[in-house]
Amino acid sequence: MARESSSVRSAFLLLLCFLLETASAQLSSTFYSSSCPSALSIIKSGVSSAVKSEARMGASLLRLHFHDCFVNGCDASVLLDDATNFTGEKNATPNANSLRGFNVIDTIKSQLESACPGIVSCADLLTVAARDSVVALGGPSWTIPLGRRDSTTANQSAANSSIPAFNLSLSGLITAFSIKGFTAKEMVALSGSHTIGQARCTTFWDRLYNESNINTTFATSLKVNCPSSGGNNNLSPLDTTSPTSFDNAYFKNLQIQEGLLHSDQQLFSGGSTDAQVNAYSSNSATFMTDFANAMVKMGNLSPLTGLSGQIRKNCRKVN
């Protein structure tokens, strides 16, 4: 009886190990090579079309990926609408009236479903779209490990607590990224994504009117579009030098106190990251390489693989 019990236990442990191994299957850059060989070209075409129509969309799609991965990993939870059994992340404080690009993702997902039904996850779609957006605006490319699966729930409270805020101090930024496994250097590199995109007046009003480490000419120009009262949703480029080009101008702007957000200027304000900003400002190639590597690392944050999650047919709702 003891021997039989031991055999059953061994078989159970072997099965458990198999299931755990399957559930934690490794991502692979060739994941769709056989199951949906057109997947990457479909995503690239969709992103290129969207960015060509509106350059700002590139930054919006990149931001969607970032706001997805920082909340319980890269699982496309940010795309889910509210449901009866959970509250989605779209109306979390960092996302409400701010995140955009959902319709672009919907369009591309529809094309993927037509070509390869039930194969390509929304999480992988978001990850690839972010890379293709950077490339479309002149930035670097990188190889993306694929095989993520989609979450079946969302977490608004986690979105409120996990996504770094625009008013964080340098130590706050370092801590927020460190929690996700990033070094201060990687945090600076990822912050370079602010070389594209725009921000609402409400996110930089306090810096504009109450902070002293801001270029006076820069501040004066911003106040035209961001008055002392009203205009909260008016937009200004995060990088006024080349707002639709993915380059290293963001870091050069920080050196002359032209960071738009409080969190931006914190990277170059007499602190521990000044040297890294100087390095990226003087060497664009180094920034591009470090950014690409940090994006691969971000895309690997707690992905659902193997038997976990599902492949959503509609990115806005669970199957």
PDB file of C-alpha atoms in Angstrom:
ATOM      1  CA  MET A   1       0.000   0.000   0.000  1.00  0.00           C
ATOM      2  CA  ALA A   2       2.845   2.363   0.913  1.00  0.00           C
ATOM      3  CA  ARG A   3       4.609   1.563  -2.365  1.00  0.00           C
ATOM      4  CA  GLU A   4       1.375   2.223  -4.317  1.00  0.00           C
ATOM      5  CA  SER A   5       0.844   5.499  -2.462  1.00  0.00           C
ATOM      6  CA  SER A   6       4.417   6.491  -3.254  1.00  0.00           C
ATOM      7  CA  SER A   7       3.915   5.700  -6.942  1.00  0.00           C
ATOM      8  CA  VAL A   8       0.740   7.765  -7.081  1.00  0.00           C
ATOM      9  CA  ARG A   9       2.526  10.609  -5.364  1.00  0.00           C
ATOM     10  CA  SER A  10       5.423  10.425  -7.820  1.00  0.00           C
ATOM     11  CA  ALA A  11       3.054  10.384 -10.791  1.00  0.00           C
ATOM     12  CA  PHE A  12       1.213  13.371  -9.359  1.00  0.00           C
ATOM     13  CA  LEU A  13       4.458  15.280  -8.862  1.00  0.00           C
ATOM     14  CA  LEU A  14       5.548  14.521 -12.421  1.00  0.00           C
ATOM     15  CA  LEU A  15       2.195  15.760 -13.734  1.00  0.00           C
ATOM     16  CA  LEU A  16       2.437  18.860 -11.588  1.00  0.00           C
ATOM     17  CA  CYS A  17       5.950  19.588 -12.867  1.00  0.00           C
ATOM     18  CA  PHE A  18       4.722  19.146 -16.437  1.00  0.00           C
ATOM     19  CA  LEU A  19       1.826  21.522 -15.893  1.00  0.00           C
ATOM     20  CA  LEU A  20       4.045  24.103 -14.215  1.00  0.00           C
ATOM     21  CA  GLU A  21       6.592  23.849 -17.007  1.00  0.00           C
ATOM     22  CA  THR A  22       3.850  24.273 -19.598  1.00  0.00           C
ATOM     23  CA  ALA A  23       2.285  27.161 -17.719  1.00  0.00           C
ATOM     24  CA  SER A  24       5.640  28.939 -17.547  1.00  0.00           C
ATOM     25  CA  ALA A  25       6.540  28.230 -21.139  1.00  0.00           C
ATOM     26  CA  GLN A  26       9.260  30.444 -22.527  1.00  0.00           C
ATOM     27  CA  LEU A  27       8.519  33.241 -24.936  1.00  0.00           C
ATOM     28  CA  SER A  28       9.998  32.868 -28.407  1.00  0.00           C
ATOM     29  CA  SER A  29      10.628  35.295 -31.253  1.00  0.00           C
ATOM     30  CA  THR A  30       9.407  32.597 -33.677  1.00  0.00           C
ATOM     31  CA  PHE A  31       6.209  31.829 -31.763  1.00  0.00           C
ATOM     32  CA  TYR A  32       3.873  32.622 -34.687  1.00  0.00           C
ATOM     33  CA  SER A  33       6.125  31.408 -37.499  1.00  0.00           C
ATOM     34  CA  SER A  34       3.905  28.413 -38.223  1.00  0.00           C
ATOM     35  CA  SER A  35       0.566  29.299 -36.614  1.00  0.00           C
ATOM     36  CA  CYS A  36       0.248  32.822 -38.059  1.00  0.00           C
ATOM     37  CA  PRO A  37       3.192  33.757 -40.295  1.00  0.00           C
ATOM     38  CA  SER A  38       1.535  37.017 -41.362  1.00  0.00           C
ATOM     39  CA  ALA A  39       1.024  38.264 -37.786  1.00  0.00           C
ATOM     40  CA  LEU A  40       3.982  40.641 -37.584  1.00  0.00           C
ATOM     41  CA  SER A  41       3.411  42.123 -41.032  1.00  0.00           C
ATOM     42  CA  ILE A  42      -0.274  42.726 -40.241  1.00  0.00           C
ATOM     43  CA  ILE A  43       0.624  44.566 -37.035  1.00  0.00           C
ATOM     44  CA  LYS A  44       3.371  46.592 -38.715  1.00  0.00           C
ATOM     45  CA  SER A  45       1.068  47.636 -41.543  1.00  0.00           C
ATOM     46  CA  GLY A  46      -1.685  48.664 -39.124  1.00  0.00           C
ATOM     47  CA  VAL A  47       0.663  50.691 -36.946  1.00  0.00           C
ATOM     48  CA  SER A  48       2.330  52.359 -39.935  1.00  0.00           C
ATOM     49  CA  SER A  49      -1.050  53.395 -41.304  1.00  0.00           C
ATOM     50  CA  ALA A  50      -2.198  54.779 -37.942  1.00  0.00           C
ATOM     51  CA  VAL A  51       1.015  56.736 -37.348  1.00  0.00           C
ATOM     52  CA  LYS A  52       0.979  58.081 -40.885  1.00  0.00           C
ATOM     53  CA  SER A  53      -2.534  59.407 -40.264  1.00  0.00           C
ATOM     54  CA  GLU A  54      -1.561  60.900 -36.896  1.00  0.00           C
ATOM     55  CA  ALA A  55       2.061  60.928 -35.724  1.00  0.00           C
ATOM     56  CA  ARG A  56       0.973  61.270 -32.091  1.00  0.00           C
ATOM     57  CA  MET A  57      -0.569  57.796 -32.285  1.00  0.00           C
ATOM     58  CA  GLY A  58       2.913  56.286 -32.146  1.00  0.00           C
ATOM     59  CA  ALA A  59       3.440  57.674 -28.655  1.00  0.00           C
ATOM     60  CA  SER A  60      -0.075  56.643 -27.644  1.00  0.00           C
ATOM     61  CA  LEU A  61       0.480  53.006 -28.614  1.00  0.00           C
ATOM     62  CA  LEU A  62       3.857  52.950 -26.863  1.00  0.00           C
ATOM     63  CA  ARG A  63       2.225  54.341 -23.722  1.00  0.00           C
ATOM     64  CA  LEU A  64      -0.558  51.739 -23.863  1.00  0.00           C
ATOM     65  CA  HIS A  65       2.049  48.979 -23.688  1.00  0.00           C
ATOM     66  CA  PHE A  66       3.842  50.675 -20.794  1.00  0.00           C
ATOM     67  CA  HIS A  67       0.638  51.153 -18.807  1.00  0.00           C
ATOM     68  CA  ASP A  68      -0.274  47.529 -19.466  1.00  0.00           C
ATOM     69  CA  CYS A  69       3.032  45.990 -18.379  1.00  0.00           C
ATOM     70  CA  PHE A  70       3.354  47.986 -15.152  1.00  0.00           C
ATOM     71  CA  VAL A  71       0.055  46.563 -13.895  1.00  0.00           C
ATOM     72  CA  ASN A  72       0.363  42.846 -13.158  1.00  0.00           C
ATOM     73  CA  GLY A  73       2.568  42.286 -16.196  1.00  0.00           C
ATOM     74  CA  CYS A  74       2.126  42.444 -19.976  1.00  0.00           C
ATOM     75  CA  ASP A  75      -1.262  40.739 -20.220  1.00  0.00           C
ATOM     76  CA  ALA A  76      -3.425  43.250 -22.131  1.00  0.00           C
ATOM     77  CA  SER A  77      -5.497  43.927 -19.010  1.00  0.00           C
ATOM     78  CA  VAL A  78      -5.410  47.639 -19.864  1.00  0.00           C
ATOM     79  CA  LEU A  79      -7.561  46.953 -22.950  1.00  0.00           C
ATOM     80  CA  LEU A  80     -10.472  45.418 -21.038  1.00  0.00           C
ATOM     81  CA  ASP A  81     -13.683  47.401 -20.622  1.00  0.00           C
ATOM     82  CA  ASP A  82     -15.493  47.270 -17.284  1.00  0.00           C
ATOM     83  CA  ALA A  83     -17.320  43.971 -16.725  1.00  0.00           C
ATOM     84  CA  THR A  84     -19.821  42.655 -14.210  1.00  0.00           C
ATOM     85  CA  ASN A  85     -17.109  40.916 -12.180  1.00  0.00           C
ATOM     86  CA  PHE A  86     -14.324  43.546 -12.319  1.00  0.00           C
ATOM     87  CA  THR A  87     -13.628  47.231 -12.879  1.00  0.00           C
ATOM     88  CA  GLY A  88     -11.288  47.871 -15.775  1.00  0.00           C
ATOM     89  CA  GLU A  89      -8.109  49.941 -15.753  1.00  0.00           C
ATOM     90  CA  LYS A  90      -9.139  52.467 -18.376  1.00  0.00           C
ATOM     91  CA  ASN A  91     -10.580  54.853 -15.785  1.00  0.00           C
ATOM     92  CA  ALA A  92      -7.741  54.543 -13.289  1.00  0.00           C
ATOM     93  CA  THR A  93      -6.250  57.939 -12.423  1.00  0.00           C
ATOM     94  CA  PRO A  94      -3.171  57.613 -14.706  1.00  0.00           C
ATOM     95  CA  ASN A  95      -5.358  56.432 -17.614  1.00  0.00           C
ATOM     96  CA  ALA A  96      -8.685  58.276 -17.530  1.00  0.00           C
ATOM     97  CA  ASN A  97      -9.131  60.823 -20.339  1.00  0.00           C
ATOM     98  CA  SER A  98      -5.529  60.118 -21.225  1.00  0.00           C
ATOM     99  CA  LEU A  99      -4.882  56.671 -22.706  1.00  0.00           C
ATOM    100  CA  ARG A 100      -5.759  56.398 -26.367  1.00  0.00           C
ATOM    101  CA  GLY A 101      -5.199  54.150 -29.358  1.00  0.00           C
ATOM    102  CA  PHE A 102      -7.776  51.520 -28.403  1.00  0.00           C
ATOM    103  CA  ASN A 103      -9.488  51.782 -31.780  1.00  0.00           C
ATOM    104  CA  VAL A 104      -6.200  51.193 -33.588  1.00  0.00           C
ATOM    105  CA  ILE A 105      -5.653  48.026 -31.559  1.00  0.00           C
ATOM    106  CA  ASP A 106      -9.229  46.927 -32.308  1.00  0.00           C
ATOM    107  CA  THR A 107      -8.686  47.375 -36.042  1.00  0.00           C
ATOM    108  CA  ILE A 108      -5.437  45.416 -36.083  1.00  0.00           C
ATOM    109  CA  LYS A 109      -6.910  42.688 -33.888  1.00  0.00           C
ATOM    110  CA  SER A 110      -9.818  42.298 -36.288  1.00  0.00           C
ATOM    111  CA  GLN A 111      -7.367  41.820 -39.146  1.00  0.00           C
ATOM    112  CA  LEU A 112      -5.404  39.250 -37.138  1.00  0.00           C
ATOM    113  CA  GLU A 113      -8.604  37.340 -36.338  1.00  0.00           C
ATOM    114  CA  SER A 114      -9.502  37.258 -40.024  1.00  0.00           C
ATOM    115  CA  ALA A 115      -6.081  35.895 -40.953  1.00  0.00           C
ATOM    116  CA  CYS A 116      -5.511  33.573 -37.982  1.00  0.00           C
ATOM    117  CA  PRO A 117      -8.582  33.160 -35.732  1.00  0.00           C
ATOM    118  CA  GLY A 118      -7.814  32.715 -32.045  1.00  0.00           C
ATOM    119  CA  ILE A 119      -4.038  32.655 -32.472  1.00  0.00           C
ATOM    120  CA  VAL A 120      -2.476  36.061 -31.746  1.00  0.00           C
ATOM    121  CA  SER A 121      -2.955  37.467 -28.259  1.00  0.00           C
ATOM    122  CA  CYS A 122      -3.841  41.071 -27.512  1.00  0.00           C
ATOM    123  CA  ALA A 123      -0.818  41.171 -25.187  1.00  0.00           C
ATOM    124  CA  ASP A 124       1.548  40.293 -28.023  1.00  0.00           C
ATOM    125  CA  LEU A 125      -0.272  42.729 -30.305  1.00  0.00           C
ATOM    126  CA  LEU A 126       0.324  45.555 -27.814  1.00  0.00           C
ATOM    127  CA  THR A 127       3.983  44.618 -27.402  1.00  0.00           C
ATOM    128  CA  VAL A 128       4.684  44.505 -31.131  1.00  0.00           C
ATOM    129  CA  ALA A 129       2.658  47.663 -31.809  1.00  0.00           C
ATOM    130  CA  ALA A 130       4.786  49.565 -29.299  1.00  0.00           C
ATOM    131  CA  ARG A 131       7.981  48.493 -31.078  1.00  0.00           C
ATOM    132  CA  ASP A 132       6.577  49.259 -34.517  1.00  0.00           C
ATOM    133  CA  SER A 133       5.428  52.700 -33.327  1.00  0.00           C
ATOM    134  CA  VAL A 134       8.958  53.579 -32.252  1.00  0.00           C
ATOM    135  CA  VAL A 135      10.336  52.368 -35.572  1.00  0.00           C
ATOM    136  CA  ALA A 136       7.702  54.337 -37.520  1.00  0.00           C
ATOM    137  CA  LEU A 137       8.907  57.534 -35.837  1.00  0.00           C
ATOM    138  CA  GLY A 138      12.574  56.916 -36.573  1.00  0.00           C
ATOM    139  CA  GLY A 139      13.578  54.990 -33.474  1.00  0.00           C
ATOM    140  CA  PRO A 140      15.349  51.663 -33.015  1.00  0.00           C
ATOM    141  CA  SER A 141      13.957  48.198 -33.630  1.00  0.00           C
ATOM    142  CA  TRP A 142      14.380  45.130 -31.458  1.00  0.00           C
ATOM    143  CA  THR A 143      13.514  41.451 -31.524  1.00  0.00           C
ATOM    144  CA  ILE A 144      10.432  40.655 -29.447  1.00  0.00           C
ATOM    145  CA  PRO A 145       9.964  37.321 -27.675  1.00  0.00           C
ATOM    146  CA  LEU A 146       6.328  36.295 -28.290  1.00  0.00           C
ATOM    147  CA  GLY A 147       3.794  33.908 -26.825  1.00  0.00           C
ATOM    148  CA  ARG A 148       2.080  36.058 -24.194  1.00  0.00           C
ATOM    149  CA  ARG A 149      -1.527  35.243 -23.363  1.00  0.00           C
ATOM    150  CA  ASP A 150      -4.311  37.568 -22.279  1.00  0.00           C
ATOM    151  CA  SER A 151      -5.634  38.132 -18.783  1.00  0.00           C
ATOM    152  CA  THR A 152      -9.255  37.404 -17.942  1.00  0.00           C
ATOM    153  CA  THR A 153      -9.515  40.251 -15.464  1.00  0.00           C
ATOM    154  CA  ALA A 154      -8.208  43.765 -14.786  1.00  0.00           C
ATOM    155  CA  ASN A 155      -7.076  45.643 -11.685  1.00  0.00           C
ATOM    156  CA  GLN A 156      -7.920  49.321 -11.399  1.00  0.00           C
ATOM    157  CA  SER A 157      -6.430  49.708  -7.918  1.00  0.00           C
ATOM    158  CA  ALA A 158      -3.129  48.250  -9.128  1.00  0.00           C
ATOM    159  CA  ALA A 159      -3.163  50.702 -12.034  1.00  0.00           C
ATOM    160  CA  ASN A 160      -3.593  53.550  -9.570  1.00  0.00           C
ATOM    161  CA  SER A 161      -0.678  52.395  -7.429  1.00  0.00           C
ATOM    162  CA  SER A 162       1.787  50.893  -9.930  1.00  0.00           C
ATOM    163  CA  ILE A 163       2.053  53.396 -12.792  1.00  0.00           C
ATOM    164  CA  PRO A 164       4.654  56.107 -12.033  1.00  0.00           C
ATOM    165  CA  ALA A 165       3.039  59.535 -11.684  1.00  0.00           C
ATOM    166  CA  PHE A 166       4.094  62.722 -13.468  1.00  0.00           C
ATOM    167  CA  ASN A 167       4.831  64.470 -10.149  1.00  0.00           C
ATOM    168  CA  LEU A 168       7.231  61.898  -8.685  1.00  0.00           C
ATOM    169  CA  SER A 169      10.611  62.901  -7.305  1.00  0.00           C
ATOM    170  CA  LEU A 170      13.794  61.258  -8.570  1.00  0.00           C
ATOM    171  CA  SER A 171      13.840  58.868  -5.618  1.00  0.00           C
ATOM    172  CA  GLY A 172      10.176  58.100  -6.241  1.00  0.00           C
ATOM    173  CA  LEU A 173      10.890  57.286  -9.877  1.00  0.00           C
ATOM    174  CA  ILE A 174      13.851  55.094  -9.004  1.00  0.00           C
ATOM    175  CA  THR A 175      11.721  53.216  -6.468  1.00  0.00           C
ATOM    176  CA  ALA A 176       8.729  52.802  -8.808  1.00  0.00           C
ATOM    177  CA  PHE A 177      10.904  51.288 -11.525  1.00  0.00           C
ATOM    178  CA  SER A 178      12.983  49.275  -9.084  1.00  0.00           C
ATOM    179  CA  ILE A 179       9.827  47.517  -7.878  1.00  0.00           C
ATOM    180  CA  LYS A 180       9.423  46.257 -11.439  1.00  0.00           C
ATOM    181  CA  GLY A 181      13.052  45.161 -11.614  1.00  0.00           C
ATOM    182  CA  PHE A 182      14.559  48.108 -13.491  1.00  0.00           C
ATOM    183  CA  THR A 183      17.800  49.876 -12.653  1.00  0.00           C
ATOM    184  CA  ALA A 184      18.014  53.659 -12.464  1.00  0.00           C
ATOM    185  CA  LYS A 185      19.846  53.599 -15.797  1.00  0.00           C
ATOM    186  CA  GLU A 186      17.005  51.619 -17.417  1.00  0.00           C
ATOM    187  CA  MET A 187      14.492  54.026 -15.900  1.00  0.00           C
ATOM    188  CA  VAL A 188      16.274  56.955 -17.557  1.00  0.00           C
ATOM    189  CA  ALA A 189      16.384  55.099 -20.869  1.00  0.00           C
ATOM    190  CA  LEU A 190      12.664  54.289 -20.743  1.00  0.00           C
ATOM    191  CA  SER A 191      11.884  57.892 -19.796  1.00  0.00           C
ATOM    192  CA  GLY A 192      13.407  58.764 -23.158  1.00  0.00           C
ATOM    193  CA  SER A 193      10.104  57.623 -24.662  1.00  0.00           C
ATOM    194  CA  HIS A 194       9.014  61.184 -23.849  1.00  0.00           C
ATOM    195  CA  THR A 195      10.919  62.264 -26.923  1.00  0.00           C
ATOM    196  CA  ILE A 196       7.552  61.689 -28.634  1.00  0.00           C
ATOM    197  CA  GLY A 197       3.989  62.384 -27.578  1.00  0.00           C
ATOM    198  CA  GLN A 198       2.089  65.132 -25.822  1.00  0.00           C
ATOM    199  CA  ALA A 199       0.844  65.872 -22.324  1.00  0.00           C
ATOM    200  CA  ARG A 200      -2.189  67.690 -20.993  1.00  0.00           C
ATOM    201  CA  CYS A 201      -1.761  71.035 -19.271  1.00  0.00           C
ATOM    202  CA  THR A 202      -3.087  69.574 -16.023  1.00  0.00           C
ATOM    203  CA  THR A 203      -0.010  67.332 -15.789  1.00  0.00           C
ATOM    204  CA  PHE A 204       2.548  70.154 -15.936  1.00  0.00           C
ATOM    205  CA  TRP A 205       0.603  73.196 -14.655  1.00  0.00           C
ATOM    206  CA  ASP A 206       2.161  73.031 -11.209  1.00  0.00           C
ATOM    207  CA  ARG A 207       5.681  72.800 -12.639  1.00  0.00           C
ATOM    208  CA  LEU A 208       4.968  75.656 -15.014  1.00  0.00           C
ATOM    209  CA  TYR A 209       3.680  78.058 -12.371  1.00  0.00           C
ATOM    210  CA  ASN A 210       5.363  76.935  -9.155  1.00  0.00           C
ATOM    211  CA  GLU A 211       8.810  75.528  -9.977  1.00  0.00           C
ATOM    212  CA  SER A 212      12.009  77.485 -10.460  1.00  0.00           C
ATOM    213  CA  ASN A 213      14.138  74.927 -12.359  1.00  0.00           C
ATOM    214  CA  ILE A 214      12.413  75.656 -15.644  1.00  0.00           C
ATOM    215  CA  ASN A 215      13.778  77.675 -18.560  1.00  0.00           C
ATOM    216  CA  THR A 216      11.987  81.055 -18.478  1.00  0.00           C
ATOM    217  CA  THR A 217      11.617  81.356 -22.243  1.00  0.00           C
ATOM    218  CA  PHE A 218      10.291  77.808 -22.371  1.00  0.00           C
ATOM    219  CA  ALA A 219       7.840  78.548 -19.566  1.00  0.00           C
ATOM    220  CA  THR A 220       6.600  81.715 -21.230  1.00  0.00           C
ATOM    221  CA  SER A 221       5.880  79.853 -24.458  1.00  0.00           C
ATOM    222  CA  LEU A 222       3.995  77.126 -22.592  1.00  0.00           C
ATOM    223  CA  LYS A 223       1.790  79.588 -20.728  1.00  0.00           C
ATOM    224  CA  VAL A 224       0.197  80.686 -23.999  1.00  0.00           C
ATOM    225  CA  ASN A 225      -1.438  77.276 -24.312  1.00  0.00           C
ATOM    226  CA  CYS A 226      -1.632  76.552 -20.606  1.00  0.00           C
ATOM    227  CA  PRO A 227      -3.051  79.640 -18.868  1.00  0.00           C
ATOM    228  CA  SER A 228      -3.139  80.093 -15.109  1.00  0.00           C
ATOM    229  CA  SER A 229      -6.805  79.107 -15.140  1.00  0.00           C
ATOM    230  CA  GLY A 230      -8.625  76.852 -17.572  1.00  0.00           C
ATOM    231  CA  GLY A 231      -7.219  74.876 -20.486  1.00  0.00           C
ATOM    232  CA  ASN A 232      -6.523  71.778 -18.404  1.00  0.00           C
ATOM    233  CA  ASN A 233      -6.849  69.463 -21.392  1.00  0.00           C
ATOM    234  CA  ASN A 234      -4.819  71.589 -23.799  1.00  0.00           C
ATOM    235  CA  LEU A 235      -1.816  69.673 -25.137  1.00  0.00           C
ATOM    236  CA  SER A 236       1.876  70.453 -25.373  1.00  0.00           C
ATOM    237  CA  PRO A 237       4.665  68.270 -26.816  1.00  0.00           C
ATOM    238  CA  LEU A 238       6.816  66.431 -24.278  1.00  0.00           C
ATOM    239  CA  ASP A 239       9.738  67.257 -26.569  1.00  0.00           C
ATOM    240  CA  THR A 240       9.277  70.646 -28.210  1.00  0.00           C
ATOM    241  CA  THR A 241      12.418  70.221 -30.351  1.00  0.00           C
ATOM    242  CA  SER A 242      11.283  67.246 -32.419  1.00  0.00           C
ATOM    243  CA  PRO A 243       7.922  66.053 -31.059  1.00  0.00           C
ATOM    244  CA  THR A 244       7.277  63.419 -33.724  1.00  0.00           C
ATOM    245  CA  SER A 245      10.808  62.045 -34.097  1.00  0.00           C
ATOM    246  CA  PHE A 246      12.182  59.344 -31.834  1.00  0.00           C
ATOM    247  CA  ASP A 247      15.617  60.782 -31.025  1.00  0.00           C
ATOM    248  CA  ASN A 248      17.672  61.949 -28.053  1.00  0.00           C
ATOM    249  CA  ALA A 249      16.443  65.564 -28.056  1.00  0.00           C
ATOM    250  CA  TYR A 250      14.480  64.847 -24.863  1.00  0.00           C
ATOM    251  CA  PHE A 251      17.740  64.552 -22.926  1.00  0.00           C
ATOM    252  CA  LYS A 252      19.195  67.701 -24.479  1.00  0.00           C
ATOM    253  CA  ASN A 253      16.057  69.539 -23.398  1.00  0.00           C
ATOM    254  CA  LEU A 254      16.535  68.360 -19.808  1.00  0.00           C
ATOM    255  CA  GLN A 255      20.042  69.854 -19.808  1.00  0.00           C
ATOM    256  CA  ILE A 256      18.595  73.322 -20.440  1.00  0.00           C
ATOM    257  CA  GLN A 257      15.694  72.867 -17.991  1.00  0.00           C
ATOM    258  CA  GLU A 258      13.105  72.258 -20.670  1.00  0.00           C
ATOM    259  CA  GLY A 259      11.625  69.075 -19.267  1.00  0.00           C
ATOM    260  CA  LEU A 260       7.851  69.391 -19.538  1.00  0.00           C
ATOM    261  CA  LEU A 261       6.801  67.245 -16.580  1.00  0.00           C
ATOM    262  CA  HIS A 262       8.128  67.510 -13.044  1.00  0.00           C
ATOM    263  CA  SER A 263       9.210  63.861 -13.308  1.00  0.00           C
ATOM    264  CA  ASP A 264      11.093  64.634 -16.529  1.00  0.00           C
ATOM    265  CA  GLN A 265      13.221  67.411 -15.061  1.00  0.00           C
ATOM    266  CA  GLN A 266      13.915  65.329 -11.974  1.00  0.00           C
ATOM    267  CA  LEU A 267      16.218  63.203 -14.142  1.00  0.00           C
ATOM    268  CA  PHE A 268      18.517  66.219 -14.513  1.00  0.00           C
ATOM    269  CA  SER A 269      18.340  68.282 -11.385  1.00  0.00           C
ATOM    270  CA  GLY A 270      21.623  67.784  -9.560  1.00  0.00           C
ATOM    271  CA  GLY A 271      20.877  64.166  -8.713  1.00  0.00           C
ATOM    272  CA  SER A 272      22.286  60.713  -9.354  1.00  0.00           C
ATOM    273  CA  THR A 273      20.934  60.425 -12.911  1.00  0.00           C
ATOM    274  CA  ASP A 274      22.470  63.635 -14.297  1.00  0.00           C
ATOM    275  CA  ALA A 275      25.431  61.718 -15.703  1.00  0.00           C
ATOM    276  CA  GLN A 276      23.154  59.288 -17.546  1.00  0.00           C
ATOM    277  CA  VAL A 277      21.197  62.147 -19.103  1.00  0.00           C
ATOM    278  CA  ASN A 278      24.508  63.681 -20.234  1.00  0.00           C
ATOM    279  CA  ALA A 279      25.568  60.357 -21.730  1.00  0.00           C
ATOM    280  CA  TYR A 280      22.357  59.942 -23.733  1.00  0.00           C
ATOM    281  CA  SER A 281      22.412  63.582 -24.798  1.00  0.00           C
ATOM    282  CA  SER A 282      25.885  63.208 -26.288  1.00  0.00           C
ATOM    283  CA  ASN A 283      25.452  59.714 -27.736  1.00  0.00           C
ATOM    284  CA  SER A 284      22.207  58.940 -29.514  1.00  0.00           C
ATOM    285  CA  ALA A 285      23.283  55.410 -30.446  1.00  0.00           C
ATOM    286  CA  THR A 286      23.851  54.475 -26.804  1.00  0.00           C
ATOM    287  CA  PHE A 287      20.394  55.734 -25.896  1.00  0.00           C
ATOM    288  CA  MET A 288      18.767  53.806 -28.733  1.00  0.00           C
ATOM    289  CA  THR A 289      20.501  50.573 -27.728  1.00  0.00           C
ATOM    290  CA  ASP A 290      19.705  50.953 -24.036  1.00  0.00           C
ATOM    291  CA  PHE A 291      16.104  51.893 -24.781  1.00  0.00           C
ATOM    292  CA  ALA A 292      15.601  48.843 -27.000  1.00  0.00           C
ATOM    293  CA  ASN A 293      17.084  46.527 -24.367  1.00  0.00           C
ATOM    294  CA  ALA A 294      14.930  48.055 -21.627  1.00  0.00           C
ATOM    295  CA  MET A 295      11.827  47.626 -23.796  1.00  0.00           C
ATOM    296  CA  VAL A 296      12.563  43.920 -24.240  1.00  0.00           C
ATOM    297  CA  LYS A 297      12.908  43.656 -20.464  1.00  0.00           C
ATOM    298  CA  MET A 298       9.633  45.505 -19.933  1.00  0.00           C
ATOM    299  CA  GLY A 299       7.854  43.241 -22.414  1.00  0.00           C
ATOM    300  CA  ASN A 300       8.965  40.273 -20.312  1.00  0.00           C
ATOM    301  CA  LEU A 301       7.276  41.501 -17.134  1.00  0.00           C
ATOM    302  CA  SER A 302       5.189  38.613 -15.758  1.00  0.00           C
ATOM    303  CA  PRO A 303       3.690  37.391 -19.045  1.00  0.00           C
ATOM    304  CA  LEU A 304       0.942  34.800 -19.025  1.00  0.00           C
ATOM    305  CA  THR A 305       2.075  31.776 -21.021  1.00  0.00           C
ATOM    306  CA  GLY A 306       1.280  28.115 -21.552  1.00  0.00           C
ATOM    307  CA  LEU A 307      -2.055  27.265 -19.934  1.00  0.00           C
ATOM    308  CA  SER A 308      -2.557  30.626 -18.227  1.00  0.00           C
ATOM    309  CA  GLY A 309      -5.019  33.223 -19.461  1.00  0.00           C
ATOM    310  CA  GLN A 310      -6.588  33.007 -22.910  1.00  0.00           C
ATOM    311  CA  ILE A 311      -6.364  34.397 -26.438  1.00  0.00           C
ATOM    312  CA  ARG A 312      -9.085  37.034 -26.512  1.00  0.00           C
ATOM    313  CA  LYS A 313     -11.062  37.313 -29.739  1.00  0.00           C
ATOM    314  CA  ASN A 314     -11.983  40.889 -28.833  1.00  0.00           C
ATOM    315  CA  CYS A 315      -9.337  42.773 -26.880  1.00  0.00           C
ATOM    316  CA  ARG A 316     -11.997  44.714 -24.974  1.00  0.00           C
ATOM    317  CA  LYS A 317     -13.656  41.721 -23.349  1.00  0.00           C
ATOM    318  CA  VAL A 318     -13.022  38.238 -22.062  1.00  0.00           C
ATOM    319  CA  ASN A 319     -14.099  35.395 -24.367  1.00  0.00           C
TER     320      ASN A 319
END
